[in-house]
PDB file of C-alpha atoms in Angstrom:
ATOM      1  CA  MET D  25      64.902 140.706 112.659  1.00 36.00           C
ATOM      2  CA  LEU D  26      62.245 143.864 114.876  1.00 41.00           C
ATOM      3  CA  PHE D  27      62.685 144.332 117.958  1.00 48.00           C
ATOM      4  CA  ASP D  28      58.923 143.888 119.943  1.00 53.00           C
ATOM      5  CA  GLY D  29      58.755 148.290 121.306  1.00 55.00           C
ATOM      6  CA  ARG D  30      56.184 146.783 124.041  1.00 64.00           C
ATOM      7  CA  ILE D  31      58.600 145.851 125.776  1.00 73.00           C
ATOM      8  CA  ILE D  32      61.217 149.318 126.046  1.00 73.00           C
ATOM      9  CA  ALA D  33      57.729 150.810 127.590  1.00 73.00           C
ATOM     10  CA  GLY D  34      57.458 147.247 129.781  1.00 82.00           C
ATOM     11  CA  ILE D  35      61.307 148.087 130.850  1.00 85.00           C
ATOM     12  CA  THR D  36      60.738 152.211 131.667  1.00 80.00           C
ATOM     13  CA  VAL D  37      57.913 151.379 133.998  1.00 84.00           C
ATOM     14  CA  PHE D  38      60.037 147.698 135.410  1.00 88.00           C
ATOM     15  CA  VAL D  39      63.220 149.881 136.427  1.00 85.00           C
ATOM     16  CA  ALA D  40      61.054 152.490 137.843  1.00 83.00           C
ATOM     17  CA  VAL D  41      59.730 150.784 140.496  1.00 87.00           C
ATOM     18  CA  ALA D  42      62.897 148.819 140.698  1.00 86.00           C
ATOM     19  CA  GLU D  43      64.641 152.771 141.649  1.00 82.00           C
ATOM     20  CA  ALA D  44      61.362 152.892 143.797  1.00 80.00           C
ATOM     21  CA  GLY D  45      60.645 149.604 145.722  1.00 82.00           C
ATOM     22  CA  SER D  46      57.048 150.144 145.244  1.00 82.00           C
ATOM     23  CA  TYR D  47      54.520 149.684 142.295  1.00 83.00           C
ATOM     24  CA  ALA D  48      52.736 152.586 144.605  1.00 82.00           C
ATOM     25  CA  ARG D  49      55.983 155.149 143.764  1.00 80.00           C
ATOM     26  CA  ALA D  50      56.725 154.349 140.861  1.00 79.00           C
ATOM     27  CA  ALA D  51      52.742 154.668 138.772  1.00 78.00           C
ATOM     28  CA  GLU D  52      53.415 158.425 140.719  1.00 71.00           C
ATOM     29  CA  ARG D  53      56.307 158.694 138.361  1.00 69.00           C
ATOM     30  CA  VAL D  54      55.392 156.843 135.256  1.00 66.00           C
ATOM     31  CA  GLY D  55      51.904 158.609 134.919  1.00 62.00           C
ATOM     32  CA  LEU D  56      50.316 155.651 136.133  1.00 70.00           C
ATOM     33  CA  SER D  57      47.816 153.368 138.055  1.00 76.00           C
ATOM     34  CA  ARG D  58      49.246 151.008 140.683  1.00 81.00           C
ATOM     35  CA  SER D  59      47.314 148.284 139.285  1.00 82.00           C
ATOM     36  CA  GLY D  60      49.038 149.296 135.274  1.00 80.00           C
ATOM     37  CA  VAL D  61      51.758 149.427 137.238  1.00 83.00           C
ATOM     38  CA  GLY D  62      51.542 145.320 138.124  1.00 85.00           C
ATOM     39  CA  LYS D  63      50.225 144.650 134.841  1.00 85.00           C
ATOM     40  CA  ALA D  64      53.006 145.900 131.773  1.00 85.00           C
ATOM     41  CA  VAL D  65      55.912 144.306 134.443  1.00 88.00           C
ATOM     42  CA  ALA D  66      53.268 141.090 134.432  1.00 88.00           C
ATOM     43  CA  ARG D  67      53.788 141.703 130.659  1.00 87.00           C
ATOM     44  CA  LEU D  68      57.140 142.187 130.312  1.00 88.00           C
ATOM     45  CA  GLU D  69      57.919 139.101 132.493  1.00 89.00           C
ATOM     46  CA  GLU D  70      55.606 136.541 130.359  1.00 87.00           C
ATOM     47  CA  ARG D  71      57.362 138.013 126.961  1.00 85.00           C
ATOM     48  CA  THR D  72      61.250 137.990 128.931  1.00 87.00           C
ATOM     49  CA  GLY D  73      60.526 134.487 130.171  1.00 88.00           C
ATOM     50  CA  MET D  74      61.406 135.953 133.793  1.00 90.00           C
ATOM     51  CA  ARG D  75      60.795 136.289 136.908  1.00 90.00           C
ATOM     52  CA  LEU D  76      61.949 140.198 137.876  1.00 91.00           C
ATOM     53  CA  PHE D  77      60.397 140.917 141.009  1.00 89.00           C
ATOM     54  CA  ASP D  78      60.459 138.117 144.091  1.00 85.00           C
ATOM     55  CA  ARG D  79      56.496 139.474 145.844  1.00 72.00           C
ATOM     56  CA  ASN D  80      56.042 136.127 147.416  1.00 68.00           C
ATOM     57  CA  SER D  81      58.688 138.478 150.731  1.00 56.00           C
ATOM     58  CA  ARG D  82      56.801 141.384 152.008  1.00 62.00           C
ATOM     59  CA  ALA D  83      59.104 143.859 151.098  1.00 68.00           C
ATOM     60  CA  LEU D  84      59.230 144.163 146.829  1.00 80.00           C
ATOM     61  CA  LYS D  85      62.366 143.219 145.758  1.00 86.00           C
ATOM     62  CA  LEU D  86      64.140 141.370 143.208  1.00 90.00           C
ATOM     63  CA  THR D  87      65.208 138.361 142.078  1.00 91.00           C
ATOM     64  CA  ASP D  88      68.503 137.076 140.774  1.00 91.00           C
ATOM     65  CA  GLU D  89      67.411 137.122 137.028  1.00 92.00           C
ATOM     66  CA  GLY D  90      65.612 140.520 137.686  1.00 90.00           C
ATOM     67  CA  ARG D  91      68.734 142.349 139.019  1.00 90.00           C
ATOM     68  CA  VAL D  92      70.619 140.716 136.330  1.00 92.00           C
ATOM     69  CA  PHE D  93      68.138 142.788 133.956  1.00 91.00           C
ATOM     70  CA  LEU D  94      68.349 145.904 136.024  1.00 89.00           C
ATOM     71  CA  GLU D  95      72.344 145.951 135.386  1.00 88.00           C
ATOM     72  CA  ASN D  96      72.414 145.115 132.090  1.00 87.00           C
ATOM     73  CA  VAL D  97      69.143 147.003 131.209  1.00 85.00           C
ATOM     74  CA  THR D  98      69.875 150.355 132.051  1.00 80.00           C
ATOM     75  CA  PRO D  99      72.460 151.202 130.656  1.00 78.00           C
ATOM     76  CA  LEU D 100      70.882 150.813 127.384  1.00 77.00           C
ATOM     77  CA  LEU D 101      67.630 152.244 128.526  1.00 70.00           C
ATOM     78  CA  GLN D 102      69.463 155.728 128.846  1.00 65.00           C
ATOM     79  CA  GLN D 103      71.384 155.573 125.210  1.00 66.00           C
ATOM     80  CA  LEU D 104      68.300 154.898 123.627  1.00 64.00           C
ATOM     81  CA  GLY D 105      66.646 158.278 125.875  1.00 59.00           C
ATOM     82  CA  ARG D 106      69.787 160.386 124.687  1.00 54.00           C
ATOM     83  CA  VAL D 107      69.610 159.614 121.236  1.00 56.00           C
ATOM     84  CA  ALA D 108      64.916 159.554 121.576  1.00 55.00           C
ATOM     85  CA  ALA D 109      65.088 163.314 122.776  1.00 53.00           C
ATOM     86  CA  PRO D 110      66.652 166.825 121.764  1.00 52.00           C
ATOM     87  CA  SER D 111      69.846 167.016 122.528  1.00 49.00           C
ATOM     88  CA  ARG D 112      69.283 169.929 124.401  1.00 62.00           C
ATOM     89  CA  PRO D 113      64.908 170.654 126.848  1.00 62.00           C
ATOM     90  CA  ASP D 114      65.235 174.566 125.982  1.00 63.00           C
ATOM     91  CA  GLU D 115      66.503 173.642 121.592  1.00 75.00           C
ATOM     92  CA  VAL D 116      61.895 172.613 121.627  1.00 80.00           C
ATOM     93  CA  ARG D 117      60.389 175.696 121.521  1.00 82.00           C
ATOM     94  CA  GLY D 118      57.908 177.969 119.915  1.00 85.00           C
ATOM     95  CA  ARG D 119      54.312 176.560 119.725  1.00 87.00           C
ATOM     96  CA  LEU D 120      52.637 173.145 120.007  1.00 90.00           C
ATOM     97  CA  ARG D 121      49.652 172.484 118.682  1.00 89.00           C
ATOM     98  CA  VAL D 122      46.966 169.359 120.039  1.00 92.00           C
ATOM     99  CA  SER D 123      44.079 168.279 119.469  1.00 90.00           C
ATOM    100  CA  THR D 124      42.613 165.449 121.363  1.00 91.00           C
ATOM    101  CA  ASP D 125      38.572 164.973 122.657  1.00 89.00           C
ATOM    102  CA  GLY D 126      36.689 164.572 125.749  1.00 89.00           C
ATOM    103  CA  ALA D 127      37.242 161.394 127.257  1.00 90.00           C
ATOM    104  CA  PHE D 128      41.772 161.636 126.160  1.00 90.00           C
ATOM    105  CA  GLY D 129      42.278 164.825 126.754  1.00 90.00           C
ATOM    106  CA  PRO D 130      40.713 165.927 130.674  1.00 90.00           C
ATOM    107  CA  TYR D 131      41.531 162.983 132.256  1.00 90.00           C
ATOM    108  CA  TRP D 132      44.481 161.406 131.037  1.00 91.00           C
ATOM    109  CA  LEU D 133      46.469 164.433 129.164  1.00 92.00           C
ATOM    110  CA  VAL D 134      45.915 167.971 130.557  1.00 92.00           C
ATOM    111  CA  PRO D 135      47.073 166.254 133.913  1.00 91.00           C
ATOM    112  CA  ALA D 136      50.108 165.119 132.684  1.00 90.00           C
ATOM    113  CA  ILE D 137      51.113 168.339 130.542  1.00 91.00           C
ATOM    114  CA  PRO D 138      53.136 170.179 133.554  1.00 91.00           C
ATOM    115  CA  ASP D 139      55.461 168.011 133.494  1.00 90.00           C
ATOM    116  CA  PHE D 140      56.334 168.322 129.903  1.00 91.00           C
ATOM    117  CA  ILE D 141      55.996 171.815 130.044  1.00 91.00           C
ATOM    118  CA  ALA D 142      59.003 171.740 133.023  1.00 90.00           C
ATOM    119  CA  ALA D 143      61.020 168.941 130.277  1.00 89.00           C
ATOM    120  CA  TYR D 144      60.063 172.002 128.195  1.00 90.00           C
ATOM    121  CA  PRO D 145      60.073 175.133 129.344  1.00 90.00           C
ATOM    122  CA  GLN D 146      60.772 177.218 126.330  1.00 89.00           C
ATOM    123  CA  LEU D 147      57.622 174.782 124.580  1.00 89.00           C
ATOM    124  CA  LYS D 148      53.810 176.450 124.545  1.00 91.00           C
ATOM    125  CA  ILE D 149      51.215 174.059 124.538  1.00 92.00           C
ATOM    126  CA  ASP D 150      47.438 174.492 123.168  1.00 92.00           C
ATOM    127  CA  VAL D 151      44.686 172.533 124.068  1.00 92.00           C
ATOM    128  CA  LEU D 152      41.672 171.915 121.592  1.00 88.00           C
ATOM    129  CA  VAL D 153      38.882 168.915 122.838  1.00 87.00           C
ATOM    130  CA  ARG D 154      37.533 167.953 119.498  1.00 79.00           C
ATOM    131  CA  ASP D 155      34.981 166.045 118.079  1.00 70.00           C
ATOM    132  CA  ARG D 156      36.269 164.871 115.404  1.00 70.00           C
ATOM    133  CA  ILE D 157      40.312 164.625 114.170  1.00 67.00           C
ATOM    134  CA  ASP D 158      39.877 166.860 110.422  1.00 59.00           C
ATOM    135  CA  THR D 159      40.795 169.948 112.852  1.00 51.00           C
ATOM    136  CA  LEU D 160      44.906 167.576 112.692  1.00 56.00           C
ATOM    137  CA  LEU D 161      45.245 168.271 109.022  1.00 53.00           C
ATOM    138  CA  VAL D 162      41.874 172.644 108.891  1.00 56.00           C
ATOM    139  CA  GLU D 163      42.899 174.312 112.172  1.00 64.00           C
ATOM    140  CA  GLY D 164      46.762 174.041 111.606  1.00 73.00           C
ATOM    141  CA  VAL D 165      46.902 171.034 114.708  1.00 83.00           C
ATOM    142  CA  ASP D 166      50.443 169.413 115.448  1.00 87.00           C
ATOM    143  CA  VAL D 167      49.046 165.839 116.583  1.00 90.00           C
ATOM    144  CA  ALA D 168      45.596 164.415 117.731  1.00 90.00           C
ATOM    145  CA  LEU D 169      45.141 162.118 120.638  1.00 91.00           C
ATOM    146  CA  ARG D 170      41.780 160.140 119.936  1.00 88.00           C
ATOM    147  CA  PHE D 171      39.715 157.453 121.659  1.00 90.00           C
ATOM    148  CA  GLY D 172      38.418 155.347 118.049  1.00 85.00           C
ATOM    149  CA  GLU D 173      39.375 152.717 115.768  1.00 82.00           C
ATOM    150  CA  PRO D 174      42.174 154.005 113.805  1.00 79.00           C
ATOM    151  CA  ASP D 175      41.183 157.024 111.166  1.00 68.00           C
ATOM    152  CA  SER D 176      43.129 156.002 107.590  1.00 58.00           C
ATOM    153  CA  ARG D 177      43.256 159.591 105.904  1.00 63.00           C
ATOM    154  CA  GLY D 178      46.966 160.085 105.048  1.00 68.00           C
ATOM    155  CA  LEU D 179      48.021 160.765 109.012  1.00 77.00           C
ATOM    156  CA  ASP D 180      51.140 158.398 110.703  1.00 83.00           C
ATOM    157  CA  LYS D 181      49.624 156.754 113.541  1.00 85.00           C
ATOM    158  CA  ARG D 182      50.263 154.946 116.236  1.00 87.00           C
ATOM    159  CA  LEU D 183      48.493 153.244 119.248  1.00 90.00           C
ATOM    160  CA  ILE D 184      49.909 153.828 121.933  1.00 89.00           C
ATOM    161  CA  LEU D 185      47.474 152.062 125.023  1.00 88.00           C
ATOM    162  CA  ARG D 186      44.194 150.546 125.451  1.00 90.00           C
ATOM    163  CA  SER D 187      41.597 151.573 127.785  1.00 92.00           C
ATOM    164  CA  ARG D 188      39.266 148.473 129.224  1.00 93.00           C
ATOM    165  CA  VAL D 189      35.594 150.004 129.055  1.00 96.00           C
ATOM    166  CA  LEU D 190      33.699 149.597 131.504  1.00 97.00           C
ATOM    167  CA  THR D 191      30.318 149.812 133.358  1.00 97.00           C
ATOM    168  CA  CYS D 192      29.387 151.726 136.395  1.00 97.00           C
ATOM    169  CA  ALA D 193      26.696 153.162 138.438  1.00 97.00           C
ATOM    170  CA  SER D 194      26.313 155.522 141.846  1.00 97.00           C
ATOM    171  CA  PRO D 195      25.996 153.847 145.720  1.00 97.00           C
ATOM    172  CA  GLY D 196      23.000 155.506 145.137  1.00 97.00           C
ATOM    173  CA  TYR D 197      21.032 154.480 142.102  1.00 97.00           C
ATOM    174  CA  LEU D 198      21.871 150.885 142.541  1.00 97.00           C
ATOM    175  CA  ALA D 199      20.634 151.652 145.874  1.00 97.00           C
ATOM    176  CA  GLN D 200      17.507 152.249 144.742  1.00 96.00           C
ATOM    177  CA  HIS D 201      16.873 150.368 141.690  1.00 96.00           C
ATOM    178  CA  GLY D 202      19.210 147.435 142.504  1.00 96.00           C
ATOM    179  CA  THR D 203      22.717 145.691 140.845  1.00 97.00           C
ATOM    180  CA  PRO D 204      21.837 144.190 137.200  1.00 96.00           C
ATOM    181  CA  ALA D 205      23.859 139.990 137.495  1.00 96.00           C
ATOM    182  CA  ALA D 206      23.670 139.693 133.904  1.00 96.00           C
ATOM    183  CA  PRO D 207      23.443 142.089 130.930  1.00 96.00           C
ATOM    184  CA  ASP D 208      20.346 140.604 130.121  1.00 96.00           C
ATOM    185  CA  ASP D 209      19.241 142.391 132.969  1.00 96.00           C
ATOM    186  CA  ILE D 210      19.562 145.845 131.988  1.00 96.00           C
ATOM    187  CA  LEU D 211      16.869 146.118 130.184  1.00 95.00           C
ATOM    188  CA  ASP D 212      15.205 144.548 133.075  1.00 92.00           C
ATOM    189  CA  GLY D 213      13.558 149.071 134.554  1.00 89.00           C
ATOM    190  CA  HIS D 214      17.299 150.220 134.392  1.00 95.00           C
ATOM    191  CA  VAL D 215      17.481 153.641 133.631  1.00 95.00           C
ATOM    192  CA  CYS D 216      20.738 153.966 131.059  1.00 96.00           C
ATOM    193  CA  VAL D 217      23.388 157.354 129.388  1.00 96.00           C
ATOM    194  CA  ARG D 218      24.692 156.275 126.481  1.00 95.00           C
ATOM    195  CA  LEU D 219      27.101 158.294 124.471  1.00 93.00           C
ATOM    196  CA  LEU D 220      26.600 159.639 120.885  1.00 89.00           C
ATOM    197  CA  ASP D 221      27.596 158.357 118.177  1.00 83.00           C
ATOM    198  CA  GLU D 222      29.596 160.924 116.905  1.00 77.00           C
ATOM    199  CA  ALA D 223      29.846 159.606 112.903  1.00 74.00           C
ATOM    200  CA  THR D 224      26.702 158.623 112.840  1.00 82.00           C
ATOM    201  CA  GLY D 225      24.189 160.305 115.031  1.00 84.00           C
ATOM    202  CA  ARG D 226      22.776 156.923 116.732  1.00 89.00           C
ATOM    203  CA  PRO D 227      23.705 156.061 121.222  1.00 92.00           C
ATOM    204  CA  HIS D 228      27.221 153.751 120.886  1.00 91.00           C
ATOM    205  CA  VAL D 229      25.758 150.114 120.911  1.00 94.00           C
ATOM    206  CA  TRP D 230      26.543 148.421 124.467  1.00 96.00           C
ATOM    207  CA  ASN D 231      28.961 145.396 124.117  1.00 95.00           C
ATOM    208  CA  PHE D 232      29.807 143.495 126.337  1.00 97.00           C
ATOM    209  CA  GLU D 233      32.619 140.594 126.487  1.00 94.00           C
ATOM    210  CA  THR D 234      33.960 137.645 129.314  1.00 94.00           C
ATOM    211  CA  ALA D 235      37.393 136.962 128.784  1.00 91.00           C
ATOM    212  CA  ASP D 236      36.017 133.754 127.823  1.00 92.00           C
ATOM    213  CA  GLY D 237      34.667 134.718 124.709  1.00 91.00           C
ATOM    214  CA  ARG D 238      31.646 135.682 125.158  1.00 94.00           C
ATOM    215  CA  GLN D 239      29.836 138.179 123.824  1.00 95.00           C
ATOM    216  CA  ARG D 240      26.616 140.383 124.174  1.00 96.00           C
ATOM    217  CA  PRO D 241      25.364 143.156 122.381  1.00 96.00           C
ATOM    218  CA  ILE D 242      22.740 144.731 123.382  1.00 96.00           C
ATOM    219  CA  ALA D 243      21.040 149.004 122.904  1.00 94.00           C
ATOM    220  CA  PRO D 244      19.006 150.217 126.240  1.00 93.00           C
ATOM    221  CA  ASP D 245      16.385 152.789 126.669  1.00 89.00           C
ATOM    222  CA  CYS D 246      18.031 155.945 127.989  1.00 87.00           C
ATOM    223  CA  GLY D 247      16.599 158.367 129.278  1.00 84.00           C
ATOM    224  CA  LEU D 248      19.780 160.466 128.148  1.00 92.00           C
ATOM    225  CA  THR D 249      22.662 160.505 125.309  1.00 94.00           C
ATOM    226  CA  VAL D 250      24.752 162.978 125.754  1.00 94.00           C
ATOM    227  CA  ASN D 251      28.648 163.241 123.850  1.00 90.00           C
ATOM    228  CA  ASP D 252      31.784 163.762 125.622  1.00 90.00           C
ATOM    229  CA  ALA D 253      33.415 162.084 128.494  1.00 92.00           C
ATOM    230  CA  ALA D 254      31.470 164.724 131.111  1.00 93.00           C
ATOM    231  CA  SER D 255      28.149 164.504 130.919  1.00 94.00           C
ATOM    232  CA  LEU D 256      28.792 160.608 131.346  1.00 95.00           C
ATOM    233  CA  VAL D 257      30.382 161.628 134.632  1.00 96.00           C
ATOM    234  CA  ALA D 258      27.973 163.609 135.875  1.00 96.00           C
ATOM    235  CA  ALA D 259      24.987 162.402 135.042  1.00 96.00           C
ATOM    236  CA  ALA D 260      26.006 158.622 136.836  1.00 96.00           C
ATOM    237  CA  VAL D 261      27.976 160.246 140.003  1.00 96.00           C
ATOM    238  CA  GLY D 262      24.707 162.657 140.737  1.00 96.00           C
ATOM    239  CA  ASP D 263      21.994 158.409 140.884  1.00 96.00           C
ATOM    240  CA  PHE D 264      20.850 159.588 137.393  1.00 95.00           C
ATOM    241  CA  GLY D 265      21.449 155.897 136.105  1.00 95.00           C
ATOM    242  CA  ILE D 266      23.673 153.583 134.995  1.00 97.00           C
ATOM    243  CA  VAL D 267      27.580 154.678 132.500  1.00 97.00           C
ATOM    244  CA  ARG D 268      29.594 153.135 130.433  1.00 97.00           C
ATOM    245  CA  LEU D 269      32.795 154.385 130.549  1.00 96.00           C
ATOM    246  CA  LEU D 270      36.143 154.085 130.340  1.00 95.00           C
ATOM    247  CA  ASP D 271      39.062 153.325 132.775  1.00 93.00           C
ATOM    248  CA  ILE D 272      41.269 155.925 132.534  1.00 91.00           C
ATOM    249  CA  VAL D 273      38.254 158.307 133.123  1.00 94.00           C
ATOM    250  CA  ALA D 274      36.621 155.890 135.749  1.00 94.00           C
ATOM    251  CA  GLU D 275      39.429 155.244 138.365  1.00 92.00           C
ATOM    252  CA  ASP D 276      39.545 157.627 140.277  1.00 92.00           C
ATOM    253  CA  TYR D 277      35.429 157.693 140.649  1.00 95.00           C
ATOM    254  CA  LEU D 278      35.938 154.654 141.584  1.00 95.00           C
ATOM    255  CA  CYS D 279      38.109 155.119 143.967  1.00 93.00           C
ATOM    256  CA  SER D 280      36.154 157.360 145.663  1.00 95.00           C
ATOM    257  CA  GLY D 281      33.615 155.126 145.809  1.00 96.00           C
ATOM    258  CA  ARG D 282      31.842 157.724 144.422  1.00 96.00           C
ATOM    259  CA  LEU D 283      30.796 155.001 141.461  1.00 97.00           C
ATOM    260  CA  VAL D 284      30.682 151.901 141.716  1.00 97.00           C
ATOM    261  CA  GLU D 285      31.182 148.708 139.022  1.00 97.00           C
ATOM    262  CA  ILE D 286      29.004 145.947 137.589  1.00 97.00           C
ATOM    263  CA  LEU D 287      29.232 143.695 135.927  1.00 96.00           C
ATOM    264  CA  PRO D 288      32.920 143.605 136.097  1.00 95.00           C
ATOM    265  CA  GLU D 289      33.297 140.262 134.338  1.00 96.00           C
ATOM    266  CA  TRP D 290      31.202 141.565 131.180  1.00 96.00           C
ATOM    267  CA  ASN D 291      33.691 144.429 131.830  1.00 95.00           C
ATOM    268  CA  THR D 292      37.073 143.393 129.670  1.00 94.00           C
ATOM    269  CA  LEU D 293      36.695 144.940 126.412  1.00 93.00           C
ATOM    270  CA  LEU D 294      39.078 147.372 124.938  1.00 92.00           C
ATOM    271  CA  TRP D 295      39.136 150.505 123.643  1.00 92.00           C
ATOM    272  CA  PRO D 296      41.873 151.916 121.496  1.00 92.00           C
ATOM    273  CA  ALA D 297      43.539 155.406 121.524  1.00 91.00           C
ATOM    274  CA  TYR D 298      46.257 156.909 118.304  1.00 91.00           C
ATOM    275  CA  LEU D 299      48.347 159.592 118.393  1.00 91.00           C
ATOM    276  CA  TYR D 300      48.201 160.489 114.949  1.00 89.00           C
ATOM    277  CA  THR D 301      50.802 163.289 113.133  1.00 84.00           C
ATOM    278  CA  LEU D 302      50.974 164.859 110.396  1.00 79.00           C
ATOM    279  CA  PRO D 303      53.204 162.592 107.991  1.00 73.00           C
ATOM    280  CA  ASP D 304      57.031 165.325 108.050  1.00 68.00           C
ATOM    281  CA  ALA D 305      55.681 165.272 111.564  1.00 66.00           C
ATOM    282  CA  HIS D 306      59.328 163.570 112.089  1.00 61.00           C
ATOM    283  CA  GLU D 307      61.039 166.984 111.498  1.00 64.00           C
ATOM    284  CA  SER D 308      59.808 169.105 114.525  1.00 79.00           C
ATOM    285  CA  LEU D 309      62.497 168.759 117.807  1.00 85.00           C
ATOM    286  CA  ALA D 310      58.111 169.614 119.430  1.00 88.00           C
ATOM    287  CA  ILE D 311      56.432 167.116 117.800  1.00 88.00           C
ATOM    288  CA  ALA D 312      59.147 164.765 118.261  1.00 87.00           C
ATOM    289  CA  ALA D 313      59.049 165.572 121.979  1.00 89.00           C
ATOM    290  CA  PHE D 314      55.890 165.592 123.081  1.00 91.00           C
ATOM    291  CA  THR D 315      55.619 162.247 121.086  1.00 89.00           C
ATOM    292  CA  SER D 316      58.530 160.768 123.088  1.00 87.00           C
ATOM    293  CA  PHE D 317      57.288 162.384 126.436  1.00 89.00           C
ATOM    294  CA  ILE D 318      53.045 160.766 125.163  1.00 90.00           C
ATOM    295  CA  CYS D 319      54.309 157.317 124.474  1.00 86.00           C
ATOM    296  CA  ALA D 320      57.010 156.904 127.426  1.00 84.00           C
ATOM    297  CA  ARG D 321      54.099 157.654 129.700  1.00 82.00           C
ATOM    298  CA  THR D 322      51.829 155.215 128.617  1.00 80.00           C
ATOM    299  CA  SER D 323      52.420 151.361 128.508  1.00 56.00           C
ATOM    300  CA  GLU D 324      49.453 149.937 127.341  1.00 43.00           C
ATOM    301  CA  THR D 325      49.796 149.174 123.528  1.00 39.00           C
ATOM    302  CA  ASP D 326      48.560 145.043 123.606  1.00 40.00           C
TER     303      ASP D 326
END
């Protein structure tokens, strides 16, 4: 019988919440947002058919089912960690070259790297931000992390998360130009900044999608086209216009109020991220340790 490996990621988050006593403290421990932790627990409850936490009390408490589940999975999770990880951190040494794109690298990977280096102090990391995945083959890269549909050029690949595509603008822009109520309103005089599709040389089409299946692709005129996430953010917070951003890129700016999500009911499209290695990568302790670290820190694998 095949086991759904996504449950392991959910169990990891569940144990962190149970030990920390709150979603917020667990989020800091596992490297997710508070909402990401809540979604991971909800998915685990759906898949197991159990209600793990009592959300009616003022404090977050385990249900009786949750308490028994925790007692059963904790030793199994510890044993799995011992089997999957190298026996000693000092066995993992050398230099690991990681290629990543402009969204995953600066906004997720680099902030997480200190924890990985703390766990494996003998390992040195090179992070290379590249637009294309062929660097894995021509630049001696060990691991690649990329958003987008999977590449199939003889590489092993693993889905590690899905990020929601958000439509955003700054409060200053919206105060001046108004807030669109539907995707077609964007076509009526709004300023847009679009991301360049490196494969076609043209800006990406904006594909809007609702939870009930309605879809609306648009290709708005844009006064500015860029080829990286940082430039999209800079244009948006500078009141230039409307942009589309992955939620891992936009989250901090939304929390601080520098950006506002617009058309939330149309922002249900999920964009996948994959981890790529060469077929013989399993022989490297460094690559195995890095892969385990990344998968432990990402629980969105639906």
